C-alpha positions as MATLAB code, in Angstrom:
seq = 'XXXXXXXXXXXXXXXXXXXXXXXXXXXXXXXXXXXXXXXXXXXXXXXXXXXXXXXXXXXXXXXXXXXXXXXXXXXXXXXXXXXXXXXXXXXXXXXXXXXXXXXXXXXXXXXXXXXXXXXXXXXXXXXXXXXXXXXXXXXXXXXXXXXXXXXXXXXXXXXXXXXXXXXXXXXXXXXXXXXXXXXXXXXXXXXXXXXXXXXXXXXXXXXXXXXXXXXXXXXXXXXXXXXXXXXXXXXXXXXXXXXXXXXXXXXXXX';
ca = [
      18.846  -27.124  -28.218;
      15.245  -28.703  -28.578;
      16.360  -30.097  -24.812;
      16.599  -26.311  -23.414;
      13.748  -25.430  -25.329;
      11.419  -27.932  -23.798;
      13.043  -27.205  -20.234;
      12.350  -23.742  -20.874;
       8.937  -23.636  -22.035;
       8.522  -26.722  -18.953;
       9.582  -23.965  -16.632;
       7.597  -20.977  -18.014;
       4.059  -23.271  -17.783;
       5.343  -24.392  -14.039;
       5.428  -20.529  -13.697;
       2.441  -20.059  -14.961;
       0.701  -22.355  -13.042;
       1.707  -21.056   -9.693;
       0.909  -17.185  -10.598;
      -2.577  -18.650  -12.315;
      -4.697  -18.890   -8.727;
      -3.839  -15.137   -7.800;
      -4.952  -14.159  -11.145;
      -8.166  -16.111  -10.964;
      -8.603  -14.687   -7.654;
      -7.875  -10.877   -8.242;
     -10.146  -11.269  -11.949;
     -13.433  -12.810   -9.354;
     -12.342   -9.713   -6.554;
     -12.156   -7.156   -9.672;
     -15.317   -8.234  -11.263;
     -17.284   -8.162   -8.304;
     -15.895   -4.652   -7.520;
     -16.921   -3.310  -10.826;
     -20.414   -5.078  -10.952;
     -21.212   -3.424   -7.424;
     -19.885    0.577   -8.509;
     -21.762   -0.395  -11.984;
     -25.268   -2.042  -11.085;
     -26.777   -0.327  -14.439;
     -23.980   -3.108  -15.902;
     -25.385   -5.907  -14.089;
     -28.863   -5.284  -14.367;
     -28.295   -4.676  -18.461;
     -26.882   -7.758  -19.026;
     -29.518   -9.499  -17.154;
     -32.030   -7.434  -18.959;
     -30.638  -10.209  -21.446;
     -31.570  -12.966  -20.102;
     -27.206  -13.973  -19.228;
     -26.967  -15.052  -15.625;
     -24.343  -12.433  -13.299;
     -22.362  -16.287  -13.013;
     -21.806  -16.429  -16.523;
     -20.071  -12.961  -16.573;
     -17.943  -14.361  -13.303;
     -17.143  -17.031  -14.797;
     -16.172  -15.683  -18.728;
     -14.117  -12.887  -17.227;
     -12.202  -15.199  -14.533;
     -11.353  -17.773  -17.550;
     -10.408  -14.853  -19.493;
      -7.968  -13.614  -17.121;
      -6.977  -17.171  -15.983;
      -5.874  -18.062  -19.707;
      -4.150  -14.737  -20.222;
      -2.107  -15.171  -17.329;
      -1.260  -18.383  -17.991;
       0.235  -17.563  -21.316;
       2.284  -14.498  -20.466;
       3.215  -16.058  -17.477;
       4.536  -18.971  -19.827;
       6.231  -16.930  -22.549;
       7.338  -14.189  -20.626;
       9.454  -16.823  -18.761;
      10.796  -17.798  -21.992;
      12.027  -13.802  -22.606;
      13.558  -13.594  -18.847;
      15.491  -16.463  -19.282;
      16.992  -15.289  -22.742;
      17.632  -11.168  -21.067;
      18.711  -12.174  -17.636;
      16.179  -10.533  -16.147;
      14.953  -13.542  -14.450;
      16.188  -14.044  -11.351;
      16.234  -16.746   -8.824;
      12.805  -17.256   -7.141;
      12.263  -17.072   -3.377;
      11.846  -14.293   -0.889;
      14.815  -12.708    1.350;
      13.993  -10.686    4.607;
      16.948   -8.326    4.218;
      15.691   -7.542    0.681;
      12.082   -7.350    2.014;
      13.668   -4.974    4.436;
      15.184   -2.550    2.152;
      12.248   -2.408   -0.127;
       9.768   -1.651    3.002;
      10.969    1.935    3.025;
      10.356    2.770   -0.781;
       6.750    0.708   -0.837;
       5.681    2.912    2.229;
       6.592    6.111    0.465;
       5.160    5.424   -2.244;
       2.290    4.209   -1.225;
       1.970    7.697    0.548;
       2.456    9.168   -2.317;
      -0.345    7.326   -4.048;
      -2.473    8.731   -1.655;
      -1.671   12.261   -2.911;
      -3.869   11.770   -5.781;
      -7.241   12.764   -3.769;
      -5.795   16.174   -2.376;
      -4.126   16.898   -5.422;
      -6.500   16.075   -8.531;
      -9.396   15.634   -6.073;
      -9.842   18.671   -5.861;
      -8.767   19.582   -9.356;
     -10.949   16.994  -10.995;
     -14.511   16.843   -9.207;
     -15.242   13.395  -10.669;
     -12.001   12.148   -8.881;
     -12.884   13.659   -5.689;
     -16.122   11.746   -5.853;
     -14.865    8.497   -6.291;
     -12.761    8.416   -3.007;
     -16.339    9.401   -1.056;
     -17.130    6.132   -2.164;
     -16.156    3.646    0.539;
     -13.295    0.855   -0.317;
     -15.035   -2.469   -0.154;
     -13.338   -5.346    0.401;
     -13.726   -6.504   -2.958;
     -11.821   -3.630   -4.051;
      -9.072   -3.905   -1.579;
      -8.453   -7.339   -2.529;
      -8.491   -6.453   -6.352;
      -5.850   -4.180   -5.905;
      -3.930   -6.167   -4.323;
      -4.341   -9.107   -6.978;
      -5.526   -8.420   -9.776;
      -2.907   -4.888   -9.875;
      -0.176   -6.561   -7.498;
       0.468  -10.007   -9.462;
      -2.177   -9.836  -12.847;
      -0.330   -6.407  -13.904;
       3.245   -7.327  -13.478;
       2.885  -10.378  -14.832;
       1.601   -8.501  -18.321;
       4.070   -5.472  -17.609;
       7.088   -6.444  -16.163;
       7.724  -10.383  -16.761;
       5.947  -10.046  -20.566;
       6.062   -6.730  -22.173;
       9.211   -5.006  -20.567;
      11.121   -8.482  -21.348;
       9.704   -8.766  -24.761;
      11.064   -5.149  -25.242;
      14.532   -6.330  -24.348;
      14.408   -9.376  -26.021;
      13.398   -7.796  -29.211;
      16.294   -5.527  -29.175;
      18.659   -8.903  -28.173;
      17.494  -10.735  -30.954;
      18.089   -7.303  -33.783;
      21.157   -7.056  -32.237;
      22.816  -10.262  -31.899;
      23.430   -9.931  -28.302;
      23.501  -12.360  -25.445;
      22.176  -11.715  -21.969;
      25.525  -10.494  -20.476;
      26.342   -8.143  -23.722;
      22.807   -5.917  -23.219;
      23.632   -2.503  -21.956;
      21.869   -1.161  -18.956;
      20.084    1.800  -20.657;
      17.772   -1.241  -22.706;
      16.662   -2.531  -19.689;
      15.601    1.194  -18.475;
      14.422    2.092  -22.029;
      11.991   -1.232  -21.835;
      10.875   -0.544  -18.099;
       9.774    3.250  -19.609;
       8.331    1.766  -21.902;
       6.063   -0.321  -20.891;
       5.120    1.704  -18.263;
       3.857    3.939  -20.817;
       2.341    1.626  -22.519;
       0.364    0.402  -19.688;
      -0.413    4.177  -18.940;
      -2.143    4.999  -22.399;
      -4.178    1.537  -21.937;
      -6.283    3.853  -19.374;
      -6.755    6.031  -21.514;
      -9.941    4.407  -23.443;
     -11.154    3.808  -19.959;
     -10.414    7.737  -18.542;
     -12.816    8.678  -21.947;
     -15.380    6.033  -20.622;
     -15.821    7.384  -16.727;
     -15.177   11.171  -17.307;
     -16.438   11.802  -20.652;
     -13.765   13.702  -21.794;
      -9.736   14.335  -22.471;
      -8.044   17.044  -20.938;
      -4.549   17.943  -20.545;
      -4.988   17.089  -16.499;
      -6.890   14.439  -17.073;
      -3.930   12.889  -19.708;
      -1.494   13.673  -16.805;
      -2.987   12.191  -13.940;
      -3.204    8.862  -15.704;
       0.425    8.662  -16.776;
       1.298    9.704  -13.001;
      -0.517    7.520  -11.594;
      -0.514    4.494  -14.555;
       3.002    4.834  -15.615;
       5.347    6.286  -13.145;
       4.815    3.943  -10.216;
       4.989    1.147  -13.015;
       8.594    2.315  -13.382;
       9.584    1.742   -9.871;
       8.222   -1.306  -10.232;
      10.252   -2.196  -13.111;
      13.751   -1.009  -11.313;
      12.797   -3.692   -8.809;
      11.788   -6.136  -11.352;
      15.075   -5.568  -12.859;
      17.096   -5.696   -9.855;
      15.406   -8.427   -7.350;
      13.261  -10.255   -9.538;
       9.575  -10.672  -10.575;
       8.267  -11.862   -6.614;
       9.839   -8.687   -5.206;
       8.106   -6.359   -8.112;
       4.856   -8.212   -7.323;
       4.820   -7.163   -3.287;
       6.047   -4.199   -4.250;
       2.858   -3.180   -6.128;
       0.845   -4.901   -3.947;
       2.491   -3.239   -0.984;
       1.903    0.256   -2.921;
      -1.667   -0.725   -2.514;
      -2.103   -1.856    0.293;
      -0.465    0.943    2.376;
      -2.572    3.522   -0.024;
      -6.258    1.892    0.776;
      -5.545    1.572    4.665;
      -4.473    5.330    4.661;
      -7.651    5.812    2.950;
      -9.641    3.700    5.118;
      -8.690    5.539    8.361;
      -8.901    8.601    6.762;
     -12.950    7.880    6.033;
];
């Protein structure tokens, strides 16, 4: 037992390790993003004397350690659920995805005519041209940073919780846990935005509460059905796929 238990947790850091320089990468991409649409940021903290570099580097280690250590234990909860599945990347799975990440990366898109011109703030912000910092953030930080915290820790966790109350082994847990967990946590990762919706619009509305879970939450659950059913690396492209299709529409439609 203490054998599996050291392969295991051997396994989850080996894990972690290989997610860990995407993460460090999309935490530098989103920090530089945010310091450029915030310069009042920037230039208060160096109001106080603390170099930009030091905020780089704090918020890259941050990421880089958080990563790490739901990378690790979240391995830990796929290999007790079953949801994790063998690594490595298959064209004629790649192929059958392509369809659904196009569409709804389309359907991302719908969020500037449709609460663009609803919400004036969020019509705004796509004026704003998508640097490449921002591109590559989304792509990162949202594409391999998120599921790793989403899918591989928290919607695992979910079904591992119920495993352990129940008794169950991996075969024994019905399907609806699995699609419980993956609503779940894509609700949970919805009203984590919410703070931050207060913070850039000032306010709470009933639109405002809606758009976020659209846009937060139910994409996360596609995400999660292809966690569920390919595996982690396919959930990953998948979200970064979402993104990437949304900013080029964007970028050719500026």
């Amino acid at each position: 037992m203490k054998t599996e238990t050291k392969s295991t947790l051997f396994s989850g850091m080996k894990f972690g390790l290989c997610v860990l320089p995407f993460a460090l990468a999309g935490a530098f991409f989103t920090v530089n993003y945010q310091t450029a649409q915030l310069p009042e940021l920037a230039e208060a903290v160096l109001a106080q004397g603390i170099p930009l570099w030091v905020v780089y580097a704090v918020s890259v280690l941050q990421i880089g350690i958080i990563s790490f250590v739901l990378g690790t234990a979240g391995y830990f909860f796929c290999k007790r659920t079953g949801l994790a599945k063998p690594f490595g990347i298959e064209s004629k799975t790649l192929l059958r995805l392509l369809p659904w990440i196009v569409g709804f990366g389309i359907l991302f898109v719908c969020d500037y005519p449709v609460f663009g011109r609803l919400i004036p703030e969020v019509g705004a912000s796509y004026e704003v041209k998508i640097s490449f910092s921002y591109f590559m953030a989304s792509l990162l930080y949202g594409g391999v940073f998120e599921e790793i915290m989403m899918r591989w820790f928290v919607m695992a966790l979910l079904v591992w919780i119920y495993a352990v109350a129940t008794k169950k082994e991996a075969s024994d847990i019905p399907a609806w846990v699995f699609v419980a967990a993956n609503i779940l946590a894509a609700m949970l990762f919805a009203a984590g935005h919410l703070p931050a919706t207060i913070q850039l619009f000032g306010r709470l509305t009933a639109l405002l509460v809606l758009r976020c879970f659209l846009m937060n939450g139910a994409f996360g659950i596609f995400f999660g059905v292809v966690f569920k059913k390919y595996g982690i690396q396919y959930a990953m492209i998948a979200h970064a796929g979402l993104h990437f299709v949304s900013k080029v529409i964007l970028l050719i439609l500026q």
